[in-house]
XYZ file of C-alpha atoms in Angstrom:
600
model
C 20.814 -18.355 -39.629
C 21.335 -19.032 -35.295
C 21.580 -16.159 -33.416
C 25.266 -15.696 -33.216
C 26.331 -12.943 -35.565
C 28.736 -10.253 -33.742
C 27.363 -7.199 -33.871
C 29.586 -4.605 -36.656
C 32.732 -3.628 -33.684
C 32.813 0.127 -34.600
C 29.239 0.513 -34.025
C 29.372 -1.529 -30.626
C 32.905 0.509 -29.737
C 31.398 4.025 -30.787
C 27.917 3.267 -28.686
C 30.333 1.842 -25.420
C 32.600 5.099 -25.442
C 29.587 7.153 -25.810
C 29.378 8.516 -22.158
C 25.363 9.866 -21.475
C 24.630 12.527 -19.168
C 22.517 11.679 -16.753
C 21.226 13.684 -13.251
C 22.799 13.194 -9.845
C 22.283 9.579 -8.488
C 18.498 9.525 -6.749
C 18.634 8.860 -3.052
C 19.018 5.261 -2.669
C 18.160 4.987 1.426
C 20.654 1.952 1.138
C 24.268 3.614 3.083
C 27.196 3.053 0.916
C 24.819 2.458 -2.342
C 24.378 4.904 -5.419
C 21.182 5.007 -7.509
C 21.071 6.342 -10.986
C 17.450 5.976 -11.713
C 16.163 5.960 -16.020
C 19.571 5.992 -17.367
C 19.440 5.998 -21.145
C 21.876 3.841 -22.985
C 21.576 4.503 -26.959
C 21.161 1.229 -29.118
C 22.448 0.447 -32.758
C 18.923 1.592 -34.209
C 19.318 5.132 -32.082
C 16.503 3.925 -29.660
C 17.469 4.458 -26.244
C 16.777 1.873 -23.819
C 16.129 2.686 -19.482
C 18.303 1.240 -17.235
C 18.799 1.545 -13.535
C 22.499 1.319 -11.915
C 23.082 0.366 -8.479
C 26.663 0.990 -7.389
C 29.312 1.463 -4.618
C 29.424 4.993 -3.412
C 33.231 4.544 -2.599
C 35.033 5.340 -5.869
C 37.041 3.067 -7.951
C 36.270 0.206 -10.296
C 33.392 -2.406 -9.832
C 32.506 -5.492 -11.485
C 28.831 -5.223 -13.187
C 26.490 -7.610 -12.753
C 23.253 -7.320 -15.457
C 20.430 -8.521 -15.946
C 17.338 -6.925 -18.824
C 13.781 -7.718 -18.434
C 10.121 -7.238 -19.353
C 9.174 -6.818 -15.408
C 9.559 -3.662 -14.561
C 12.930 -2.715 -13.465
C 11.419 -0.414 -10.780
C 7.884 -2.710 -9.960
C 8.201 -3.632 -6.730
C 7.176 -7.510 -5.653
C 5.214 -6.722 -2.330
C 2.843 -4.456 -4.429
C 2.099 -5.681 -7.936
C -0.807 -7.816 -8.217
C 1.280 -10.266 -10.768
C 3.264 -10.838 -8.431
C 1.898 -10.600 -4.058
C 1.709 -14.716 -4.021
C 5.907 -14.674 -4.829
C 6.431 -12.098 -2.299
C 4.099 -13.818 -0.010
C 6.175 -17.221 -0.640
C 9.359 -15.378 -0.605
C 8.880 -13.505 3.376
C 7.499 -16.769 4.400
C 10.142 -19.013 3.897
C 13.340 -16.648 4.846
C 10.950 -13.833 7.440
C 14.512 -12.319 8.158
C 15.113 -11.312 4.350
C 14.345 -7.954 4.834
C 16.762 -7.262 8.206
C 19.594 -7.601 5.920
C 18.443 -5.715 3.210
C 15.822 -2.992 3.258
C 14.139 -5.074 0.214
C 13.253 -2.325 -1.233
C 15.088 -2.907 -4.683
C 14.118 -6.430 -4.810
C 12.311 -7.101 -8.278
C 10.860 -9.871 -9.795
C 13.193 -13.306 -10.718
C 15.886 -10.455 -9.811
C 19.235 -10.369 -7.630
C 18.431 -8.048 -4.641
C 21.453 -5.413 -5.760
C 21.678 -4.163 -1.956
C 23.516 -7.278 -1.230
C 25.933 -6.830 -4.167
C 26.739 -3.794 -4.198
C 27.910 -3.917 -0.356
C 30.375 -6.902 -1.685
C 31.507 -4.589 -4.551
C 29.757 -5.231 -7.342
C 27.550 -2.718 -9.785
C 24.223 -4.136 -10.363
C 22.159 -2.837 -13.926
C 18.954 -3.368 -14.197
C 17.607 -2.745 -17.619
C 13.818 -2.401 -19.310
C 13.798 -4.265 -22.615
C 12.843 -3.044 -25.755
C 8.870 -2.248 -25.827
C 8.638 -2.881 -21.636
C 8.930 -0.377 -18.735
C 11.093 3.024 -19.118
C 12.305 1.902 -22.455
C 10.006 2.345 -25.937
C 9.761 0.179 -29.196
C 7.970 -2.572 -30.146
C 7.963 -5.517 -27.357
C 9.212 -8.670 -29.144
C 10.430 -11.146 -26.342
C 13.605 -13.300 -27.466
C 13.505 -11.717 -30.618
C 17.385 -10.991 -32.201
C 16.739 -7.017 -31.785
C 16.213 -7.823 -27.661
C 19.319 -9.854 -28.156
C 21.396 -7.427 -29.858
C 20.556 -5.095 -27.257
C 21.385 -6.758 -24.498
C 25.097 -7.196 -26.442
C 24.964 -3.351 -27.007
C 24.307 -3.239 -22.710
C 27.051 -5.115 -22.337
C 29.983 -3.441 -23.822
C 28.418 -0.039 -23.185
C 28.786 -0.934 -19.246
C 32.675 -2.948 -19.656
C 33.970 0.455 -20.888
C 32.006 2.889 -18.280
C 34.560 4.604 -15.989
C 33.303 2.617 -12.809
C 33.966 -0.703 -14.807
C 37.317 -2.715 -14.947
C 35.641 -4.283 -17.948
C 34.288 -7.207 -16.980
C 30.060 -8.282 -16.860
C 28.351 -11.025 -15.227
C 25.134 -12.008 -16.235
C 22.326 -13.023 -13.401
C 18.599 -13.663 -13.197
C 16.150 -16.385 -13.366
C 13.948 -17.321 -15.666
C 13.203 -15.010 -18.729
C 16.438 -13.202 -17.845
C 18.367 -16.691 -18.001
C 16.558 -17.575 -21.365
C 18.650 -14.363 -22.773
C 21.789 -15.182 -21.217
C 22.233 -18.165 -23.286
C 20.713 -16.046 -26.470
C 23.396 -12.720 -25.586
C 26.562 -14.799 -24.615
C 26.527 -16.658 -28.261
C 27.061 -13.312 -29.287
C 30.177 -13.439 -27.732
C 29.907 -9.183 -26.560
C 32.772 -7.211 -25.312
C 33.294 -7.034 -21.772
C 31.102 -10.880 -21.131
C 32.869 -12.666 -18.291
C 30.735 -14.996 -17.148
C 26.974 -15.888 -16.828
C 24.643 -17.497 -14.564
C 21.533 -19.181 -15.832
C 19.217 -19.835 -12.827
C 16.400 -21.863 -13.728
C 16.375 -20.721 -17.836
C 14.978 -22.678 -21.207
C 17.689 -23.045 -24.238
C 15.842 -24.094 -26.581
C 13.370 -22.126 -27.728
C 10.934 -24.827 -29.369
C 11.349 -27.714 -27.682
C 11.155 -25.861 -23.911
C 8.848 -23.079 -25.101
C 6.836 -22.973 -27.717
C 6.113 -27.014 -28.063
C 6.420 -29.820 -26.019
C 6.636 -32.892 -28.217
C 5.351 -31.053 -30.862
C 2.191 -30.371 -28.998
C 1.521 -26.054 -28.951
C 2.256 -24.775 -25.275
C -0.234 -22.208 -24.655
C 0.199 -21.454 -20.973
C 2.506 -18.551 -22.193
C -1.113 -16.899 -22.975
C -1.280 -16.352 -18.786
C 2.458 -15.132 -18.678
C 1.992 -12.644 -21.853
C -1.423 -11.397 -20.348
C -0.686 -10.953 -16.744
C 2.939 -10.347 -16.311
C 4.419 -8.787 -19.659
C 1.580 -6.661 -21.147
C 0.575 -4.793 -18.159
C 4.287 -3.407 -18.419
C 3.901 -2.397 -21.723
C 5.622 0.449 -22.974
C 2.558 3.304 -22.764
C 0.398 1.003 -21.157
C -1.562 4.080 -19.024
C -3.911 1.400 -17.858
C -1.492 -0.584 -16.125
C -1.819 -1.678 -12.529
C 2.131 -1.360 -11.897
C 3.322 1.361 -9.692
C 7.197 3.001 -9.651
C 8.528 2.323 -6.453
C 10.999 4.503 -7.090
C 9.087 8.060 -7.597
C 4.927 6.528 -7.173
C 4.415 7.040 -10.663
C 2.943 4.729 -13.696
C 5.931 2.281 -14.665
C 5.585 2.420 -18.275
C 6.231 5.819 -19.641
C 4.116 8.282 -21.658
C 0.462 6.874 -22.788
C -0.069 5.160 -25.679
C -3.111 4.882 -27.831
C -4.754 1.280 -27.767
C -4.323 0.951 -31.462
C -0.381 1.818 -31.213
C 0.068 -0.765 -28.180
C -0.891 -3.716 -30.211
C 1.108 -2.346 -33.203
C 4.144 -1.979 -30.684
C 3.818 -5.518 -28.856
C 4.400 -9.397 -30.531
C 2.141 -11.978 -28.849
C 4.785 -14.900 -28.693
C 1.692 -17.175 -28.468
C 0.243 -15.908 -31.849
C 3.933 -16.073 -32.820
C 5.108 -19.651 -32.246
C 1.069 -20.769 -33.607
C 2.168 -19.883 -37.068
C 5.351 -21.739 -36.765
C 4.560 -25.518 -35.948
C 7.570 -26.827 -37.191
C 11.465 -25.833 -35.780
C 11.738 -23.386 -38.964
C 14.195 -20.392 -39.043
C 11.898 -18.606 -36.691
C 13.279 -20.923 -33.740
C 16.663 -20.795 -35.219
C 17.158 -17.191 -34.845
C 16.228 -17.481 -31.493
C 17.992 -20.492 -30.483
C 21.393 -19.856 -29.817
C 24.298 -21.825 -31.726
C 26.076 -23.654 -28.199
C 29.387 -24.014 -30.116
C 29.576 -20.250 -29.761
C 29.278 -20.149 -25.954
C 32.121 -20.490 -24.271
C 32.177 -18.117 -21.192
C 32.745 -19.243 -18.064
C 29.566 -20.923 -17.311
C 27.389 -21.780 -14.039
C 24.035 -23.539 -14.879
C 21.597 -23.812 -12.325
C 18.595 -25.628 -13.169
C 15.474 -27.619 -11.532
C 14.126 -31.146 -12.010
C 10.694 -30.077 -13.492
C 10.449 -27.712 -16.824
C 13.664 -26.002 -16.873
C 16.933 -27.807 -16.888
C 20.056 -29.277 -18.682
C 19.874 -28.405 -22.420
C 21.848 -25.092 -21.956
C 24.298 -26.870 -20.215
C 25.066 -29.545 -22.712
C 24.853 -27.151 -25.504
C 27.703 -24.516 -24.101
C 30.724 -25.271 -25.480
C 32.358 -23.706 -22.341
C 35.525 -25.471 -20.921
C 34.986 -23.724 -17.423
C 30.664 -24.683 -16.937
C 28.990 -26.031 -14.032
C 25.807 -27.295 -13.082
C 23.831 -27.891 -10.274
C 20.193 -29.623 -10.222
C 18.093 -28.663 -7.520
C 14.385 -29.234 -6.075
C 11.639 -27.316 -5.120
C 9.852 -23.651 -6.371
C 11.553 -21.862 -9.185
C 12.093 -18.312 -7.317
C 12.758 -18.978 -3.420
C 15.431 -20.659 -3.589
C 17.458 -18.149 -5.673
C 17.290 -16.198 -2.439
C 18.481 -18.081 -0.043
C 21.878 -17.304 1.511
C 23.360 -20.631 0.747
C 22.560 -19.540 -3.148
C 24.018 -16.322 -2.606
C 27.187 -17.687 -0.986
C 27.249 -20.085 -4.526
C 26.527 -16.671 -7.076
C 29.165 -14.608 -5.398
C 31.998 -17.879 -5.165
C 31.643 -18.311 -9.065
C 31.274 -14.396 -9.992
C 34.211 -13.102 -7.020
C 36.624 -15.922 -9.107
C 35.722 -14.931 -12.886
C 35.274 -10.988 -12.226
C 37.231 -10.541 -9.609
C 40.314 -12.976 -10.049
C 39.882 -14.168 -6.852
C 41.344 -17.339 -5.552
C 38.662 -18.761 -3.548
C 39.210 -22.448 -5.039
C 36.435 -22.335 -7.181
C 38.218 -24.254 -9.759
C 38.015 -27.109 -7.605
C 34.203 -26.904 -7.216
C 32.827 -29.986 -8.813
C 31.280 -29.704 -11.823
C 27.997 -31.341 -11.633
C 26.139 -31.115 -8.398
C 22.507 -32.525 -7.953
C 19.897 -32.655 -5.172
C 18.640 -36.237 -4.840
C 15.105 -36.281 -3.640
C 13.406 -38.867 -1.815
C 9.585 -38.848 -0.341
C 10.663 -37.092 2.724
C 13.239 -34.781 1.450
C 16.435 -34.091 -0.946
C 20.414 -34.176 -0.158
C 23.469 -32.631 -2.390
C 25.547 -34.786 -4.416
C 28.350 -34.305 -5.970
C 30.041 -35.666 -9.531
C 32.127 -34.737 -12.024
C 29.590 -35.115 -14.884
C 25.960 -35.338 -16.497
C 24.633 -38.179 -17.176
C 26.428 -39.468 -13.689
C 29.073 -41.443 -14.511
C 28.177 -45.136 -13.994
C 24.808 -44.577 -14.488
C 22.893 -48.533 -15.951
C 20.090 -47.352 -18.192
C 17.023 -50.169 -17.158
C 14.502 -51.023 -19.854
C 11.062 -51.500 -17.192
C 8.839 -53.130 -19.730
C 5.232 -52.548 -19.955
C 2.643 -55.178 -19.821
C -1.020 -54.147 -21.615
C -2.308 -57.318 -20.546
C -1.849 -57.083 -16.597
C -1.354 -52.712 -16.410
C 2.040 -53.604 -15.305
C 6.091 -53.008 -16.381
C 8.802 -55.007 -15.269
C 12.684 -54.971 -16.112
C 12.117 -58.643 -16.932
C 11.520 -58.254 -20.707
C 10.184 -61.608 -21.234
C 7.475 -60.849 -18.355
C 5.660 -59.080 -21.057
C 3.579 -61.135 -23.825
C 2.293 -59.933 -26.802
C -0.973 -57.763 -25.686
C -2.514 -54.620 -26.862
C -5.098 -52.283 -24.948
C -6.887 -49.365 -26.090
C -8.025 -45.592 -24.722
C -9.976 -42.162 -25.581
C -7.740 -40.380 -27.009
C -9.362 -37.571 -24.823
C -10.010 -39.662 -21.489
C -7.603 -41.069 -19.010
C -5.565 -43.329 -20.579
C -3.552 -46.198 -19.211
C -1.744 -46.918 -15.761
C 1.236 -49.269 -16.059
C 2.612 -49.919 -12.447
C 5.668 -51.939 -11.269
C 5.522 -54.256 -8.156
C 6.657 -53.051 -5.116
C 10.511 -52.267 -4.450
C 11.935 -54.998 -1.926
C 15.106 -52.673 -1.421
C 16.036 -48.797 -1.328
C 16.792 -48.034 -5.261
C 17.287 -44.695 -6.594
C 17.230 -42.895 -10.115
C 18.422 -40.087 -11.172
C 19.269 -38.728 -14.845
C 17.422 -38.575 -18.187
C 14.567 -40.435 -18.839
C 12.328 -41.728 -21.535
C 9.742 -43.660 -22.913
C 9.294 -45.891 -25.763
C 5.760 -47.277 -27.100
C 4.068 -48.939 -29.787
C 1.184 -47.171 -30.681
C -1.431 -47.304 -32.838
C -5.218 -44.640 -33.619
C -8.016 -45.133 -35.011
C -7.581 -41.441 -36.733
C -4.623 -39.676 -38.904
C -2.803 -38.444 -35.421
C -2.660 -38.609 -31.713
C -0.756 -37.252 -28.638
C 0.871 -38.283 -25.875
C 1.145 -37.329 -22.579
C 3.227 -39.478 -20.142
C 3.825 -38.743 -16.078
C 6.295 -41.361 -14.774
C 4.668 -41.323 -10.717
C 5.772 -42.348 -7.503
C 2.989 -44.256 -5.650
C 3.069 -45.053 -1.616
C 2.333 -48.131 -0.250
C -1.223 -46.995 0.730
C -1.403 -46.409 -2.972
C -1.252 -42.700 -2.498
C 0.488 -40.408 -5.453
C 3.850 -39.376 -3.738
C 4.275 -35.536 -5.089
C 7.394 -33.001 -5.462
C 7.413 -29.446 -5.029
C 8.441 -27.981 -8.658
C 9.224 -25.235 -10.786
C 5.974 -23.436 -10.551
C 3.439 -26.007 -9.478
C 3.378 -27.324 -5.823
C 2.658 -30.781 -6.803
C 4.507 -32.661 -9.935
C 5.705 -36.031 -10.346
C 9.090 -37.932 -11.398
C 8.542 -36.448 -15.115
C 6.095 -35.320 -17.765
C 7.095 -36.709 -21.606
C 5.437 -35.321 -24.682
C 4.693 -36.451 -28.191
C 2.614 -35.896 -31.283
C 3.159 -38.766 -33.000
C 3.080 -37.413 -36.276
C 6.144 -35.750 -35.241
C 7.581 -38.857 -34.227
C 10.777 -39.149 -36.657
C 13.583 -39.116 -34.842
C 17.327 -37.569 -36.082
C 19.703 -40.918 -35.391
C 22.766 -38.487 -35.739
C 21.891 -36.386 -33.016
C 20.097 -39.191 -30.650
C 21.181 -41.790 -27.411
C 18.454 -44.097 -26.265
C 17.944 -42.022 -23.465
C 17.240 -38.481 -25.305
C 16.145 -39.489 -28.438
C 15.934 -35.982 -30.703
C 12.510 -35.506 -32.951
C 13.786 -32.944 -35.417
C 10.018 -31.204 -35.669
C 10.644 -30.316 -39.433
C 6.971 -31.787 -40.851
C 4.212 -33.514 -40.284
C 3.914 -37.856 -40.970
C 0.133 -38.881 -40.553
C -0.722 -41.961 -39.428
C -2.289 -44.701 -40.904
C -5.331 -45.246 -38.888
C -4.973 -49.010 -37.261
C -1.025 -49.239 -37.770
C 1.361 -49.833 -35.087
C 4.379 -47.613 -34.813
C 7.270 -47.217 -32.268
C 7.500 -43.689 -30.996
C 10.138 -42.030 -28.246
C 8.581 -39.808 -26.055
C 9.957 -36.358 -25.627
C 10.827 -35.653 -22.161
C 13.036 -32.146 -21.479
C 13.923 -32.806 -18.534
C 15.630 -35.053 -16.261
C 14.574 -36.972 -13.188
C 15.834 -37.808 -9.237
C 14.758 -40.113 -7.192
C 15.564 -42.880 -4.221
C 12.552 -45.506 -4.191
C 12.173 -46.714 -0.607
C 11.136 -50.510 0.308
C 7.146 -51.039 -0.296
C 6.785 -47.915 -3.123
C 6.344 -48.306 -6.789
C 6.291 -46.439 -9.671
C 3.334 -45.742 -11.813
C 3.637 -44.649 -15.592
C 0.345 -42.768 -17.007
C -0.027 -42.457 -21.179
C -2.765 -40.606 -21.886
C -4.160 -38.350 -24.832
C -4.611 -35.014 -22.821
C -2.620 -32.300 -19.858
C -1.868 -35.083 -16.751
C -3.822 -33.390 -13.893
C -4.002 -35.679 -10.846
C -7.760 -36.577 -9.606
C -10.147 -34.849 -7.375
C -9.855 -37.309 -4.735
C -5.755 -36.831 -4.577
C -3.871 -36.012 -1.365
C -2.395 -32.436 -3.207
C -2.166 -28.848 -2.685
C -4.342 -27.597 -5.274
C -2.573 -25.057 -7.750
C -5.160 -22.477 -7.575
C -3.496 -21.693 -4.270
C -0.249 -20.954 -6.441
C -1.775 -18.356 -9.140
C -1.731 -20.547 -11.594
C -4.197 -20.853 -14.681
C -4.884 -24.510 -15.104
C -5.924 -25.548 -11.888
C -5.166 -29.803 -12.224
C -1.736 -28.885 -14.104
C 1.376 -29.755 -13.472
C 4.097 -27.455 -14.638
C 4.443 -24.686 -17.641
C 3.021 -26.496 -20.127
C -1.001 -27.149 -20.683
C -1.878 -27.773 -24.370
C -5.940 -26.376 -24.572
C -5.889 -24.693 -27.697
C -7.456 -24.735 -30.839
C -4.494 -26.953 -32.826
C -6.135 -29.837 -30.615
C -9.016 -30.610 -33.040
C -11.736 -33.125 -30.865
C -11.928 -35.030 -33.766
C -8.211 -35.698 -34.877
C -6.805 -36.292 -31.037
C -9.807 -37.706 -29.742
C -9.782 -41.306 -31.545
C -9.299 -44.608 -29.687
C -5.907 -44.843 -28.914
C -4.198 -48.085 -28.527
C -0.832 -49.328 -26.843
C 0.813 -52.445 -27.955
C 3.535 -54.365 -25.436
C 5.934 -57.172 -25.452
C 7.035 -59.355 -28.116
C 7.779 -57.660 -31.206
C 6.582 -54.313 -29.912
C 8.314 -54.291 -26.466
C 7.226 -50.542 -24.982
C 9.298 -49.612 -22.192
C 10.195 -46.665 -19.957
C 13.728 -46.039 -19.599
C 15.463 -45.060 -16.342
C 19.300 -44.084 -15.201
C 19.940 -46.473 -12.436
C 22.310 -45.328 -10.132
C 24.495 -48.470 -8.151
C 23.775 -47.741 -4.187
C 27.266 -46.814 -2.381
C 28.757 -48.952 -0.580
């Protein structure tokens, strides 16, 4: 069963009229804005969840704007260990954020409500289940979270400040649960805004390819626990009144009974079982007005294709996942879409178009515009890879029959085209076919599709949460190589992850590569593009021109993006065989890109 059952109307109506008391508003310092600090809002179970509202202090009726999250609703960014580097980021690249706003309010992936609520909107800010202000058992993406995020929602469209209507905005975890909430299809939803947010709860979360993500370990550990629920050891202050962030103490015996590691979780679920489907939402059932915003590396376009919306956008940008959220050219975008579907206003949003992409090149990125994804037009080019000579080609009978081998655990094979003679750009899904062979039952692969200079130098991109990626990381276990032809173009095949198929050690099989996400870029004259297949994390050498990430707080220092896959499920002896790829002929390996025609 998806995650899309309404929740029973008389219990969602009786919970919505329910008005609590709660004390005068707490001095916000913010002229104009009212600040009702720890408001309890009673769930279906009778467990009261914390919220904060941030509102007009002119009466009359507002828009709301929500958002619920495991961050601490009052944590401030400037002081929390977890999270100094963001802040640090964040002043440096707009150092006149806080003479607009007194930044006080700011939180975490968060909309900074000072600058909505002085354009008429309420903002609500809400603790979930098991984090902050509000008690119970911490289960992230679970269906209780998701039900009470629907409960949220029509509780605030029939509050006496509301006209009815809720937008949904965050980034990251608090886009995840937008797509989860709005298949619910709650009273009083009018619209939601995904910024940078996974759909699909296996294949963007839990396993790449079918290979175990474990870098969630690092985001359970050092962003989520320490706002546990009772957590008295907690490093997180309340910026609102100086006190602990997460409520009365708890025993340490009760705070593991009270929290679900989602690493431990997704560990005992390998396969995309009814686990995944519960917190996967059903697309079909999302059809609010829709604005997707995603990035080139780890989070993207899957929520977007899903949503059966007949009003969605999406836009496909470059660069850090939280900065740009900020920025007042964003801002100008949130309030366009959110002023036309909450406030009926006629600002010719209609008319935006609906697919707009950043197009990066080595020294920078521009806007385009289009009126859908894939482009329209776009030639899908077979480069074909050549074992023999470590090169690919789109010239398929460049390639003769040749096979090379690899570790399974060392650095696998380079394949790298000739230089471009003229200006050629790519942008749109990706993917990779091979012919493989092991000498064991299994293997994985890992495959970065590069950008080399013509000094041979690794051209690198600024991405989601890792200062230096390339074009696009693909994943597969090839044991989880079948592939659902129903559901499947060339260029995104779709591996249904339902068991396992061991290999026969020495036999050659084709395999697609999983790769989430989509790629942009325009190839100047004298550049070339490298493709890597190897049986471990891509992590560029020591000798490489790169920012290293340990200057970014993150755990795997040679890593690019939210995915590393150290973990036990990675027996030595099963993934570290000799590998072997086999090219042209009969077993033509490729690596698919969306060509885009240069305007004329």
């Amino acid at each position: 069963m998806r995650l899309n059952k309404l929740l029973p109307a008389a219990v969602i109506l009786a919970l919505a009229v329910a008005q609590p008391s709660w004390a005068e508003p707490v001095a916000s310092g913010v002229p104009g804005m009212l600040f009702d600090h720890d408001v309890p809002v009673t769930m279906t179970d009778g467990l009261q969840l914390r919220v904060n509202i941030y509102r007009p202090e002119k009466p009359g009726h507002y828009p709301v704007l929500m958002l619920m999250g495991p961050y601490g609703k009052d944590t401030s960014m400037a002081d929390a260990p977890a999270y100094k580097t963001s802040w640090a980021k964040l002043i440096a690249k707009y150092p006149d954020l806080c003479k607009t706003s007194s930044c006080r309010y700011i939180r975490f992936e968060a909309p900074d409500p000072e600058r909505w609520v002085a354009n008429g909107y309420i903002v609500i800010h809400a603790d979930v289940r098991g984090a902050g202000a509000s008690p119970g058992v911490l289960d992230p993406f679970s269906p209780r979270e998701t039900q009470d995020y629907a409960t949220l929602i029509t509780w605030a469209a029939h509050q006496p400040w509301s006209p009815g209507k809720v937008g949904l905005l965050g980034t990251s975890f608090q886009a995840i649960n937008q797509y989860q909430v709005a298949a619910l299809k709650p009273e009083g939803l009018a619209a939601i805004l995904p910024w940078e947010g996974a759909y699909d709860q296996y294949r963007e979360i839990a396993y790449y390819g079918g290979i175990l993500n474990v870098a969630w370990e690092y985001w359970w550990t050092h962003q989520v626990v320490t706002n546990q629920n009772g957590n008295a050891d907690t490093p997180l202050v309340d910026s609102i009144n100086g006190d602990k962030d997460t409520g009365a103490p708890l025993s340490p015996d009760v705070l593991k009974q009270n929290r679900v590691d989602p690493v431990e979780a997704v560990a005992r679920h390998p396969f995309d079982d009814a686990y995944y489907r519960q917190r996967t939402p059903d697309g079909s059932r999302i059809t609010v007005p829709l604005l997707d915003v995603a990035n080139w590396t780890d989070w993207s376009t899957a929520g977007y294709l899903a949503a059966a919306s007949k009003q969605k956008w999406l836009r496909i940008q470059t660069g850090d996942h939280m900065t740009p959220f900020y920025s007042e050219e964003s801002l100008a975008l949130q309030k366009r879409f959110f002023d036309h579907f909450l406030k009926g206003v006629n600002n010719g949003w209609e008319k935006e178009p609906r697919v707009a992409v950043q197009v990066r090149r080595p020294d920078g990125a521009a806007w385009r515009s289009a009126s859908a994804w894939p482009l329209p037009g776009t030639q899908w080019q077979r480069w074909y890879l050549d074992a023999a000579n470590d090169t690919m080609s789109p010239a398929p009978a460049a390639a003769a029959p040749a096979e090379k081998s690899y570790p399974g655990l060392g650095d696998g094979l380079t394949f790298t085209t000739a230089p471009f003679v003229e200006e050629t750009e790519f942008t749109g899904p990706i993917g990779v076919r091979l012919w493989v062979s092991s000498s064991t039952a299994d293997m994985d692969i890992f495959a970065a599709v590069r950008l080399i200079d013509p000094e041979g130098r690794d051209v690198t991109f600024m991405g989601n949460s890792d200062p230096n990626v390339p074009l696009g990381l693909g994943y597969l276990r090839v044991s989880h190589r079948a592939v659902d032809p129903a559901r499947s173009t060339e260029y995104a095949p779709v591996h249904p992850h339902l068991t396992l198929e061991p290999m026969t050690p020495g036999q050659l099989y084709p395999v697609d590569v999983e790769f989430t996400e989509p790629t942009s870029i325009v190839i100047a004259r004298g550049y070339r593009l490298a493709l890597t297949v190897q049986g471990k994390d891509f992590g560029y050498g020591p000798g490489a021109n790169i920012v290293r990430a340990k200057d970014y707080d993150l755990p795997n220092s040679n890593n690019s993006g939210l995915f590393f896959a150290a973990h036990p499920n990675r027996d030595p002896v099963l993934y570290g065989g000799t590998d072997t790829v086999a090219t042209g002929g009969d077993h033509a390996s490729y690596l698919l890109l969306p060509h885009i025609a240069a305007r004329r």
